[in-house]
Amino acid sequence: MPTNRQQLLDNRPEGEATASNFKLVSSETPPLQENQVLVRHHFLSLDPYMRGRMNDAKSYAQPQPLGQVMQGGTAGEVVESRHPKFAVGDKVVGFGGWQEYSVVDASQPGTLRKVDTTHVPLSHYLGAVGMPGVTAWYGLVKIIQPKAGETLVVTAASGAVGSAFGALAKARGCRVVGIAGGADKCRYVKEELGFDDCIDYRQHPDAKSMSAALKEACPQGIDGYFENVGGYIFDAVLMRCNAFARIALCGMIAGYDGQPLPLANPALLLINRIKLEGFIVSEHMDVWPEALAELGQLVGSGKLRPRESVAQGIEAAPEAFLGLLKGKNFGKQLVKLV
Amino acid sequence: MPTNRQQLLDNRPEGEATASNFKLVSSETPPLQENQVLVRHHFLSLDPYMRGRMNDAKSYAQPQPLGQVMQGGTAGEVVESRHPKFAVGDKVVGFGGWQEYSVVDASQPGTLRKVDTTHVPLSHYLGAVGMPGVTAWYGLVKIIQPKAGETLVVTAASGAVGSAFGALAKARGCRVVGIAGGADKCRYVKEELGFDDCIDYRQHPDAKSMSAALKEACPQGIDGYFENVGGYIFDAVLMRCNAFARIALCGMIAGYDGQPLPLANPALLLINRIKLEGFIVSEHMDVWPEALAELGQLVGSGKLRPRESVAQGIEAAPEAFLGLLKGKNFGKQLVKLV
């Protein structure tokens, strides 16, 4: 039985999350029962939603339990199997958590999914061709419902969700404008991801300045907005929205540390007859096959070239996660475990 | 030619609107051209949206022009006609403005509508069986899309929109809870309008207290909300919304005086995967016939007994309007002109 190193949630953050909220432990993986599979994780996905679960607050998901392995998506390889449909060597994606191995009851539907790494690298199944990609797809296709020629804006544009959003929007003939932090990320968003423009929010640290930058980047106004961040950028976007704009509300990173971030002028939602919808992609499993098929094609054909920030080793997970919350990552944040 | 007294917008409010923003003038009505109709207004409708148009700000409607007759809905009688489809004595509803008479080009579609006062009193065509009633209908049927057994909340419950909302919601088997100002209005909302409960916001002047009152009145949480007011009540409702709640955003009275009213915790929209939509009923003329038919039946059968506050004479319009903005009216606010 291999030794399994695990990151537990040791205590809950008071305000900002810190490395001391986590605890690294080791244990032996248990012998497999019937239908169980032992997966060795190659990659662990780090995602902003995890910060919300660290709080003991009412939310859409149960809080992450204290003293247990941090939950999260994983991609890896079957190293032992007592389930007829999984063989040693199969590449699989699951929800194995912040640890090097997981024991999975593969008879439960949806716990483990075999993936084909012929055209798509394994790690991308945690990003562009995984949960973040489907998140972008759902917000764009089901909520924003864009028409060709419309102008769309997405925050965290260089990240896993934002980059997929851009490629999906361009494929539908839209003008797409990203918002990202720093000149390097903005250059990547425009030159490699093919966005029409990108605004560096570090140059525009308040709603008034951001609104002026949006006016320049979106001369026809904003028809659709994919919200990953919250706070003053949301305020600025609302000031530039056209009548009948649609807003997909997916993340509010800026508020995860406990302080609620107000929306300065919600009357704009009425004045511009805006439709806004909050969503969680795991509640819309019916769209995943269609979304993953399109995303796989975009990646396979080179139209979507997702970038990754890769930390090495389970011991590096907490710092990589805290960096993600501060925008230090560049593209999809992963931890490589092998 | 009869003398026509008119209320003009003389100057724009700075902060709160006051009587000095208006100016009463007299003129002679001009002789009719072909296809024109002279209407003597019996009732003038006063509505919260008018406050927004008094500002010179970007909004869904053009600002009310300075020095011109205040715009607004009217119900009256044809007193002279050069249009073949309108005869002297016809009862009509239109958008004649704050004046005693209007000259209408009846060849323009939608400017003048004949109404039947056999079962529905003329004034109700400005309220329950008019724009406010259709507003309630659209928000309920097209945005909230309620299921029987769900709990719905509406602000300004004793007003023209709120009372129609209650009757329409009860007809669909919902639990409906109103919010209104004062014990008298709350009693009327429960006893005469048939709401399941009503909360007096004067007893709950902040979001925390209002949220506690909502918890008691909505033990199963809130599934749908019709927003007429904005401000702390909106904050409190969001704290009690169930997952997948729907919010129809129709008015933000509290913010009309210029100061934007922030929304304290927009992250709740995401946490509860809420769908929110701002709308203006005049952009959805296709639903009016269906809505008016249902509203007419509810009024005709006594299931909706709308209450009216009636001021007398064109000179009383400004004070009646300012009172409406402060919630001094009780039911639909009208000015009777004959």
XYZ file of C-alpha atoms in Angstrom:
676
model
C 0.000 0.000 0.000
C 1.515 3.323 -0.995
C 1.876 6.163 1.467
C -0.597 8.935 0.789
C 0.171 12.517 1.711
C -2.885 14.674 2.281
C -3.708 18.333 2.922
C -6.431 18.729 5.559
C -8.413 21.802 6.483
C -7.091 22.276 10.015
C -8.960 25.445 10.993
C -11.153 28.034 9.314
C -9.829 31.413 8.127
C -10.595 34.528 10.090
C -10.651 37.074 7.286
C -7.960 36.241 4.766
C -7.037 32.579 4.283
C -3.475 31.643 5.265
C -1.190 28.628 4.970
C -1.765 27.868 8.649
C -5.369 26.907 7.836
C -4.023 23.705 6.249
C -2.172 20.722 7.662
C -0.112 18.137 5.764
C -0.442 14.549 7.033
C 0.488 11.058 5.797
C -1.420 7.817 5.907
C -1.446 4.393 4.262
C -4.047 3.826 1.543
C -6.467 1.110 2.670
C -6.902 -2.212 0.835
C -9.551 -2.045 -1.912
C -13.079 -3.339 -1.423
C -15.103 -4.695 -4.320
C -15.836 -2.053 -7.012
C -13.201 0.264 -5.604
C -10.380 1.752 -7.631
C -7.093 3.219 -6.424
C -6.192 6.360 -8.370
C -2.799 7.982 -8.309
C -3.350 11.697 -8.813
C -1.165 13.361 -11.412
C -2.787 16.771 -11.125
C -4.830 18.547 -8.501
C -7.063 21.431 -9.583
C -7.113 24.622 -7.516
C -10.223 26.743 -7.960
C -11.594 29.929 -6.400
C -14.800 28.241 -5.181
C -12.717 26.352 -2.616
C -12.250 29.543 -0.627
C -16.003 29.796 -0.093
C -16.183 26.258 1.253
C -13.492 27.001 3.827
C -16.006 29.240 5.611
C -18.604 27.741 7.906
C -21.374 29.699 6.207
C -24.597 28.866 4.440
C -23.804 28.491 0.784
C -24.720 26.300 -2.133
C -22.278 23.633 -1.042
C -21.732 22.162 2.377
C -18.720 23.728 4.074
C -15.482 21.787 3.772
C -15.405 19.695 6.992
C -12.627 20.473 9.446
C -9.908 17.858 9.879
C -10.680 16.238 6.528
C -8.958 16.237 3.170
C -9.549 19.426 1.196
C -11.980 18.663 -1.584
C -11.121 19.296 -5.222
C -10.944 17.965 -8.733
C -8.156 15.579 -9.725
C -6.778 13.916 -12.853
C -4.725 10.756 -12.607
C -4.178 7.140 -13.449
C -5.706 3.926 -12.168
C -3.019 1.980 -10.301
C -5.196 -0.786 -8.861
C -8.770 -1.792 -9.647
C -11.495 -4.026 -8.313
C -14.082 -2.585 -10.717
C -14.615 -4.338 -14.071
C -14.828 -1.111 -16.101
C -11.540 0.375 -14.915
C -8.147 -1.103 -15.686
C -4.692 -0.267 -14.430
C -3.304 2.485 -16.658
C -6.647 4.139 -17.429
C -6.495 7.940 -17.293
C -9.331 9.259 -15.150
C -10.795 12.516 -13.866
C -12.563 12.702 -10.531
C -13.010 14.615 -7.323
C -10.232 13.054 -5.306
C -9.186 16.053 -3.204
C -5.857 17.474 -2.067
C -3.989 14.186 -1.730
C -1.692 11.948 -3.719
C -4.018 8.960 -3.980
C -7.705 8.355 -3.635
C -9.803 5.255 -3.218
C -12.975 5.626 -5.276
C -16.152 3.551 -5.337
C -16.431 3.443 -9.125
C -19.911 1.925 -8.996
C -21.276 5.330 -7.952
C -22.231 7.179 -11.139
C -20.202 10.309 -11.855
C -17.371 9.697 -9.426
C -14.772 8.726 -12.023
C -14.624 9.469 -15.734
C -12.208 7.885 -18.209
C -10.609 10.429 -20.556
C -8.747 10.180 -23.851
C -5.350 11.889 -23.817
C -4.577 11.353 -27.505
C -5.297 14.955 -28.522
C -5.898 16.641 -25.189
C -3.271 16.577 -22.426
C -4.490 15.067 -19.155
C -4.204 18.322 -17.206
C -6.589 20.158 -19.549
C -9.419 17.927 -18.307
C -9.228 19.965 -15.103
C -9.363 23.237 -17.043
C -10.524 24.067 -20.530
C -12.043 20.623 -21.121
C -13.325 20.268 -17.583
C -15.307 22.118 -14.972
C -13.931 25.615 -15.737
C -14.532 25.210 -19.468
C -18.087 23.996 -18.956
C -18.634 26.895 -16.567
C -17.700 29.338 -19.329
C -19.844 27.437 -21.811
C -22.931 27.444 -19.586
C -22.689 31.140 -18.761
C -22.178 32.069 -22.390
C -24.555 29.715 -24.144
C -27.361 29.311 -21.615
C -27.421 32.670 -19.833
C -25.839 35.310 -22.070
C -27.146 33.666 -25.274
C -25.036 35.902 -27.514
C -25.774 37.045 -31.026
C -22.990 37.562 -33.547
C -21.702 41.119 -33.365
C -22.527 41.654 -29.713
C -19.877 42.840 -27.253
C -19.104 40.576 -24.298
C -16.864 41.179 -21.292
C -15.268 38.636 -18.960
C -13.183 39.164 -15.833
C -10.217 36.964 -14.895
C -9.794 36.630 -18.661
C -6.447 34.828 -18.582
C -7.757 32.168 -16.203
C -9.261 28.811 -16.978
C -12.844 30.050 -17.220
C -12.033 33.357 -18.913
C -9.829 31.880 -21.630
C -12.458 29.290 -22.530
C -15.112 32.005 -22.530
C -13.088 34.024 -25.020
C -12.644 31.158 -27.467
C -16.301 30.172 -27.246
C -17.409 33.779 -27.766
C -15.125 34.310 -30.762
C -16.505 31.111 -32.294
C -19.930 32.789 -32.146
C -18.836 35.982 -33.889
C -18.807 38.251 -30.854
C -16.486 41.063 -29.880
C -14.947 39.885 -26.622
C -13.098 42.090 -24.159
C -11.175 40.660 -21.221
C -10.204 42.149 -17.894
C -7.021 40.833 -16.280
C -4.303 41.905 -13.883
C -1.032 43.135 -15.375
C 0.478 43.811 -18.800
C 1.724 40.238 -19.284
C -1.680 38.709 -18.761
C -3.334 41.308 -20.988
C -0.839 40.652 -23.770
C -1.498 36.909 -23.514
C -5.265 37.475 -23.561
C -5.060 39.534 -26.742
C -2.235 37.852 -28.636
C -2.559 34.192 -27.714
C -6.197 33.865 -26.729
C -7.448 36.132 -29.522
C -9.567 38.513 -27.459
C -10.361 41.786 -29.224
C -9.103 43.813 -26.306
C -8.040 43.434 -22.688
C -8.123 45.926 -19.822
C -5.510 45.797 -17.053
C -7.452 46.368 -13.859
C -4.290 47.369 -12.035
C -4.265 50.493 -14.179
C -7.901 51.148 -13.275
C -8.298 50.674 -9.542
C -11.725 52.263 -9.137
C -15.115 52.097 -10.846
C -14.829 55.476 -12.550
C -11.497 54.732 -14.173
C -12.557 51.198 -15.122
C -15.778 52.532 -16.609
C -13.797 54.941 -18.805
C -11.541 52.098 -19.964
C -14.592 49.964 -20.761
C -16.115 52.801 -22.751
C -13.030 52.867 -24.929
C -12.779 49.079 -25.311
C -16.522 48.642 -25.891
C -17.589 51.521 -28.142
C -20.945 49.827 -28.782
C -21.573 49.207 -25.066
C -21.727 45.837 -23.316
C -24.342 43.220 -24.219
C -23.146 40.332 -22.065
C -20.963 40.008 -18.988
C -19.487 36.975 -17.347
C -18.833 37.885 -13.710
C -15.968 36.110 -11.989
C -14.873 38.713 -9.498
C -17.427 41.136 -8.058
C -16.700 44.497 -6.470
C -15.927 47.721 -8.312
C -15.402 46.022 -11.684
C -19.003 44.807 -11.577
C -20.078 48.384 -10.776
C -18.102 49.717 -13.730
C -19.494 47.128 -16.145
C -23.054 47.974 -15.105
C -22.368 51.602 -16.035
C -21.568 50.472 -19.593
C -24.246 47.848 -20.129
C -26.668 48.260 -22.986
C -30.387 47.804 -22.625
C -31.267 44.106 -22.359
C -27.757 43.055 -21.388
C -27.356 39.611 -19.795
C -25.088 38.856 -16.866
C -23.888 35.387 -15.892
C -22.903 35.484 -12.242
C -20.378 32.827 -11.501
C -17.867 34.046 -8.965
C -17.327 36.729 -6.410
C -13.704 36.163 -5.438
C -13.268 39.591 -3.985
C -15.818 38.883 -1.274
C -14.683 35.439 -0.163
C -12.695 36.784 2.767
C -15.864 37.500 4.646
C -16.586 41.173 3.999
C -19.632 41.540 1.729
C -18.923 43.672 -1.325
C -21.870 45.929 -2.066
C -23.160 46.670 -5.539
C -23.106 50.455 -5.786
C -26.078 51.110 -8.030
C -28.463 48.173 -8.518
C -31.018 50.561 -10.070
C -28.977 50.206 -13.276
C -30.279 46.631 -13.485
C -33.746 48.097 -13.835
C -32.863 51.100 -15.965
C -31.224 48.832 -18.553
C -33.685 45.932 -18.144
C -30.852 43.569 -17.426
C -31.248 39.829 -16.927
C -28.867 38.400 -14.343
C -28.519 34.817 -13.262
C -26.314 33.140 -10.708
C -25.373 29.551 -11.461
C -23.228 26.615 -10.423
C -22.138 24.368 -13.222
C -22.369 21.152 -11.217
C -26.141 21.633 -11.117
C -26.344 21.457 -14.895
C -24.797 18.098 -15.663
C -27.100 17.682 -18.670
C -25.086 20.225 -20.691
C -21.661 18.730 -19.930
C -21.436 16.332 -22.901
C -22.322 19.041 -25.432
C -20.035 21.578 -23.782
C -17.086 19.189 -23.411
C -17.382 18.149 -27.052
C -17.093 21.766 -28.241
C -14.301 22.557 -25.793
C -12.357 19.442 -26.777
C -12.545 20.485 -30.419
C -11.365 24.007 -29.658
C -8.373 22.675 -27.733
C -7.649 19.870 -30.221
C -7.702 22.310 -33.148
C -5.475 24.841 -31.386
C -8.150 27.538 -31.275
C -8.037 27.474 -27.491
C -4.539 27.290 -26.067
C -5.026 27.285 -22.328
C -2.152 28.312 -20.156
C -1.339 26.619 -16.869
C 0.432 27.584 -13.667
C 1.813 24.401 -12.172
C 3.025 24.073 -8.604
C 5.043 20.963 -7.754
C 4.122 18.543 -4.985
C 1.281 18.235 -2.492
C 3.219 20.316 0.015
C 2.990 23.293 -2.385
C -0.812 23.255 -2.648
C -1.662 25.798 0.094
C 0.681 28.521 -1.162
C -0.431 27.952 -4.761
C -4.044 28.244 -3.662
C -3.449 31.467 -1.728
C -1.647 32.864 -4.759
C -4.622 31.997 -6.954
C -6.918 34.003 -4.676
C -4.613 36.994 -5.170
C -4.367 36.560 -8.946
C -0.718 35.407 -8.850
C -1.450 32.458 -11.126
C -1.312 32.812 -14.886
C -3.920 30.545 -16.433
C -5.317 27.439 -14.836
C -3.711 26.753 -11.438
C -2.682 23.135 -10.954
C -0.558 21.132 -8.560
C 1.503 18.377 -10.184
C 1.848 15.393 -7.915
C 4.054 12.984 -9.881
C -62.783 75.843 -27.282
C -62.576 74.948 -23.594
C -59.852 76.356 -21.374
C -57.253 73.721 -20.504
C -55.296 73.909 -17.269
C -51.942 72.129 -17.385
C -49.141 71.224 -15.008
C -45.708 71.784 -16.562
C -42.319 70.618 -15.346
C -40.822 74.028 -14.596
C -37.418 72.965 -13.237
C -35.681 69.728 -12.248
C -35.428 68.569 -8.631
C -32.156 68.879 -6.786
C -32.421 65.916 -4.441
C -36.007 65.556 -3.262
C -38.779 66.656 -5.624
C -40.887 69.596 -4.403
C -44.055 71.399 -5.460
C -41.941 74.255 -6.837
C -40.707 71.931 -9.624
C -44.161 72.248 -11.228
C -46.047 75.180 -12.710
C -49.782 75.467 -13.377
C -50.730 77.282 -16.602
C -53.858 77.744 -18.736
C -54.348 77.698 -22.488
C -57.099 77.286 -25.044
C -57.389 73.888 -26.706
C -56.683 74.256 -30.439
C -59.255 73.437 -33.156
C -59.130 69.784 -34.254
C -57.357 68.645 -37.415
C -58.539 65.624 -39.349
C -58.267 62.349 -37.368
C -57.830 64.251 -34.113
C -59.979 63.702 -31.036
C -60.507 66.018 -28.065
C -60.559 64.103 -24.797
C -61.761 65.529 -21.522
C -59.742 63.798 -18.796
C -61.740 62.427 -15.888
C -58.759 60.865 -14.140
C -55.032 61.411 -14.199
C -52.777 58.569 -13.055
C -49.853 59.333 -10.745
C -47.091 56.732 -10.800
C -43.642 56.392 -9.207
C -41.869 56.118 -12.576
C -42.631 59.809 -13.172
C -40.052 60.779 -10.560
C -37.300 59.130 -12.616
C -38.266 61.088 -15.713
C -38.015 64.380 -13.829
C -34.240 63.865 -13.699
C -32.093 64.718 -16.681
C -30.352 61.339 -16.531
C -29.853 58.447 -18.869
C -32.707 56.047 -18.317
C -35.015 53.815 -20.292
C -37.264 56.732 -21.134
C -36.368 60.170 -22.368
C -36.402 62.688 -19.545
C -39.574 64.708 -19.176
C -38.835 67.893 -21.180
C -38.703 71.144 -19.217
C -41.485 73.641 -19.795
C -43.828 70.997 -21.162
C -46.873 69.214 -19.787
C -45.986 66.450 -17.328
C -46.522 63.132 -19.053
C -48.862 60.504 -17.622
C -51.736 58.134 -18.204
C -55.285 59.473 -18.377
C -58.837 58.147 -18.554
C -61.615 60.291 -19.922
C -64.368 60.888 -22.430
C -64.382 61.978 -26.040
C -65.963 65.442 -26.268
C -65.225 66.180 -29.913
C -64.009 63.899 -32.725
C -62.746 64.134 -36.273
C -61.797 60.429 -36.332
C -64.373 57.941 -37.672
C -63.732 55.318 -34.971
C -64.246 57.635 -32.003
C -67.575 59.222 -31.122
C -68.534 61.832 -28.567
C -69.247 60.032 -25.301
C -66.764 57.188 -25.832
C -64.780 56.336 -22.702
C -61.077 56.204 -23.532
C -57.696 55.573 -21.916
C -54.560 57.277 -23.173
C -51.380 59.067 -22.247
C -52.731 62.598 -22.111
C -50.554 64.032 -19.341
C -51.195 66.304 -16.376
C -53.895 68.471 -17.973
C -57.647 68.689 -18.190
C -57.939 68.074 -21.926
C -55.791 66.551 -24.626
C -55.898 66.610 -28.393
C -54.958 63.170 -29.698
C -54.136 62.005 -33.211
C -56.238 58.850 -33.057
C -54.795 57.513 -36.310
C -51.563 56.701 -34.495
C -51.866 53.128 -33.180
C -51.869 52.783 -29.406
C -52.528 56.394 -28.511
C -56.155 55.968 -27.494
C -58.045 52.871 -26.387
C -61.810 52.586 -25.960
C -62.843 50.866 -22.727
C -66.040 49.293 -21.457
C -67.208 50.644 -18.115
C -70.128 48.249 -17.658
C -68.380 46.063 -15.068
C -65.158 47.969 -14.446
C -65.207 51.606 -13.279
C -63.337 53.998 -15.584
C -60.647 54.829 -13.020
C -59.594 51.169 -12.681
C -58.302 51.275 -16.262
C -55.471 53.394 -14.870
C -54.786 50.869 -12.098
C -55.706 47.235 -11.702
C -56.935 46.876 -15.291
C -54.262 49.124 -16.734
C -50.533 49.668 -16.703
C -49.982 48.840 -13.009
C -52.017 45.649 -13.251
C -50.182 44.490 -16.365
C -46.903 45.342 -14.624
C -47.799 42.957 -11.806
C -48.935 40.330 -14.300
C -45.738 40.483 -16.346
C -43.445 40.268 -13.336
C -45.397 37.377 -11.873
C -46.207 35.335 -14.957
C -43.225 35.998 -17.210
C -40.370 36.478 -14.753
C -41.254 34.807 -11.451
C -43.187 31.990 -13.180
C -44.597 30.704 -9.894
C -45.609 27.187 -9.001
C -48.521 26.495 -6.670
C -47.328 26.353 -3.090
C -44.397 28.710 -3.544
C -43.953 31.762 -1.332
C -43.900 35.160 -3.026
C -43.198 38.606 -1.576
C -44.155 42.009 -2.944
C -43.325 45.485 -1.658
C -45.772 48.407 -1.797
C -48.403 45.703 -1.387
C -51.370 48.025 -0.892
C -50.579 49.966 -4.067
C -51.872 49.458 -7.562
C -49.170 47.022 -8.637
C -48.910 45.200 -5.311
C -52.626 44.592 -4.897
C -52.921 43.177 -8.412
C -49.857 41.019 -7.779
C -51.495 39.560 -4.689
C -54.707 38.616 -6.452
C -52.861 37.112 -9.411
C -50.576 35.124 -7.096
C -53.436 33.788 -4.994
C -55.192 32.680 -8.189
C -52.096 30.538 -8.863
C -52.115 28.855 -5.461
C -49.139 30.681 -3.964
C -48.511 31.932 -0.467
C -48.176 35.694 -0.882
C -46.707 38.053 1.689
C -46.920 41.819 1.322
C -44.784 44.598 2.717
C -46.481 47.937 3.340
C -46.186 51.019 5.525
C -48.430 51.201 8.585
C -50.981 49.087 10.393
C -53.928 50.335 8.318
C -52.349 49.347 5.031
C -51.259 45.981 6.402
C -54.760 45.256 7.648
C -56.192 46.122 4.232
C -53.607 43.940 2.488
C -54.515 40.932 4.635
C -58.228 41.377 5.145
C -59.437 42.942 1.919
C -56.798 41.881 -0.591
C -56.468 38.366 0.810
C -52.701 38.238 1.243
C -51.517 35.507 3.621
C -49.499 37.976 5.648
C -48.243 41.547 5.552
C -45.194 43.124 7.183
C -45.243 46.763 8.299
C -41.869 48.149 7.256
C -42.223 51.031 9.699
C -41.845 48.450 12.469
C -38.731 47.067 10.763
C -36.544 49.986 9.733
C -33.370 48.053 8.950
C -32.379 44.939 7.031
C -31.772 42.798 10.111
C -35.149 43.479 11.641
C -36.917 43.114 8.273
C -35.124 39.841 7.643
C -36.343 38.475 10.982
C -39.913 39.520 10.152
C -39.629 37.844 6.741
C -38.368 34.659 8.364
C -41.506 34.532 10.471
C -43.873 35.387 7.611
C -42.146 33.052 5.137
C -41.303 29.896 7.088
C -40.481 28.068 3.823
C -38.263 30.890 2.550
C -38.929 33.133 -0.453
C -39.237 31.722 -3.985
C -40.228 34.866 -5.830
C -39.940 38.582 -5.170
C -41.491 41.524 -6.928
C -39.273 44.542 -6.231
C -40.972 47.923 -6.168
C -38.812 49.793 -3.712
C -35.109 48.939 -3.441
C -32.868 49.675 -0.491
C -32.708 47.734 2.765
C -35.892 45.774 2.083
C -34.252 44.273 -1.018
C -31.233 43.370 1.142
C -33.477 41.692 3.704
C -35.401 39.716 1.084
C -32.166 38.420 -0.438
C -31.211 37.066 2.982
C -34.392 34.940 2.954
C -34.442 33.799 -0.664
C -34.415 30.109 -1.433
C -32.154 28.561 -4.016
C -33.417 29.304 -7.529
C -35.563 32.233 -6.432
C -36.694 34.654 -9.139
C -36.782 38.425 -8.752
C -38.778 40.779 -10.946
C -37.192 44.207 -10.700
C -39.722 46.875 -11.447
C -39.119 49.922 -9.296
C -36.548 51.503 -7.083
C -38.508 54.356 -5.529
C -36.126 54.831 -2.670
C -33.332 55.849 -5.022
C -35.202 58.296 -7.257
C -33.979 61.333 -5.354
C -30.549 60.943 -6.842
C -28.548 59.040 -4.254
C -27.807 55.500 -5.501
C -28.907 52.854 -3.044
C -26.338 50.068 -2.872
C -27.196 46.404 -2.633
C -25.365 45.198 0.460
C -24.508 41.644 -0.498
C -24.868 40.778 -4.191
C -22.950 37.529 -3.597
C -26.274 36.144 -2.315
C -27.486 36.253 -5.924
C -24.788 33.737 -6.745
C -24.991 31.678 -3.564
C -28.695 31.092 -4.139
C -28.481 30.916 -7.958
C -31.071 33.634 -8.279
C -32.519 34.840 -11.552
C -33.230 38.564 -11.610
C -34.711 40.604 -14.404
C -35.465 44.283 -14.777
C -38.381 45.146 -17.008
C -40.640 47.915 -18.237
C -44.143 46.856 -19.081
C -44.519 49.215 -22.030
C -41.880 47.159 -23.866
C -44.056 44.059 -23.697
C -47.256 45.186 -25.398
C -47.807 41.667 -26.735
C -48.883 40.421 -23.291
C -51.336 43.250 -22.554
C -54.478 41.634 -24.016
C -53.984 38.388 -22.076
C -53.081 40.247 -18.898
C -55.931 42.755 -19.122
C -58.432 39.959 -19.723
C -57.397 38.184 -16.505
C -57.249 41.423 -14.516
C -60.665 42.512 -15.776
C -62.142 39.195 -14.644
C -60.548 39.472 -11.198
C -61.968 42.968 -10.737
C -65.347 42.130 -12.282
C -65.757 39.089 -10.022
C -64.732 41.002 -6.895
C -61.612 38.935 -6.307
C -59.489 42.041 -6.717
C -60.903 45.104 -4.996
C -58.412 47.838 -5.696
C -58.365 50.844 -3.454
C -57.827 54.372 -4.709
C -56.532 57.617 -3.260
C -58.199 60.408 -5.192
C -57.025 64.014 -5.149
C -59.394 66.608 -6.581
C -58.486 68.999 -9.370
C -55.426 69.553 -11.545
C -54.035 72.037 -9.016
C -53.738 69.167 -6.484
C -51.576 66.956 -8.708
C -48.114 68.014 -7.471
C -48.858 67.516 -3.779
C -50.589 64.203 -4.475
C -47.566 63.063 -6.469
C -45.093 64.062 -3.751
C -47.244 62.198 -1.231
C -47.164 59.103 -3.421
C -43.357 59.147 -3.385
C -43.505 59.170 0.421
C -46.103 56.404 0.636
C -48.890 58.722 1.823
C -51.325 57.323 -0.728
C -53.424 54.276 0.068
C -53.912 52.264 -3.104
C -53.753 53.655 -6.613
C -53.121 57.421 -6.603
C -55.377 59.341 -8.969
C -56.331 62.932 -9.598
C -60.000 63.487 -10.431
C -60.453 66.297 -12.886
C -64.244 66.557 -13.324
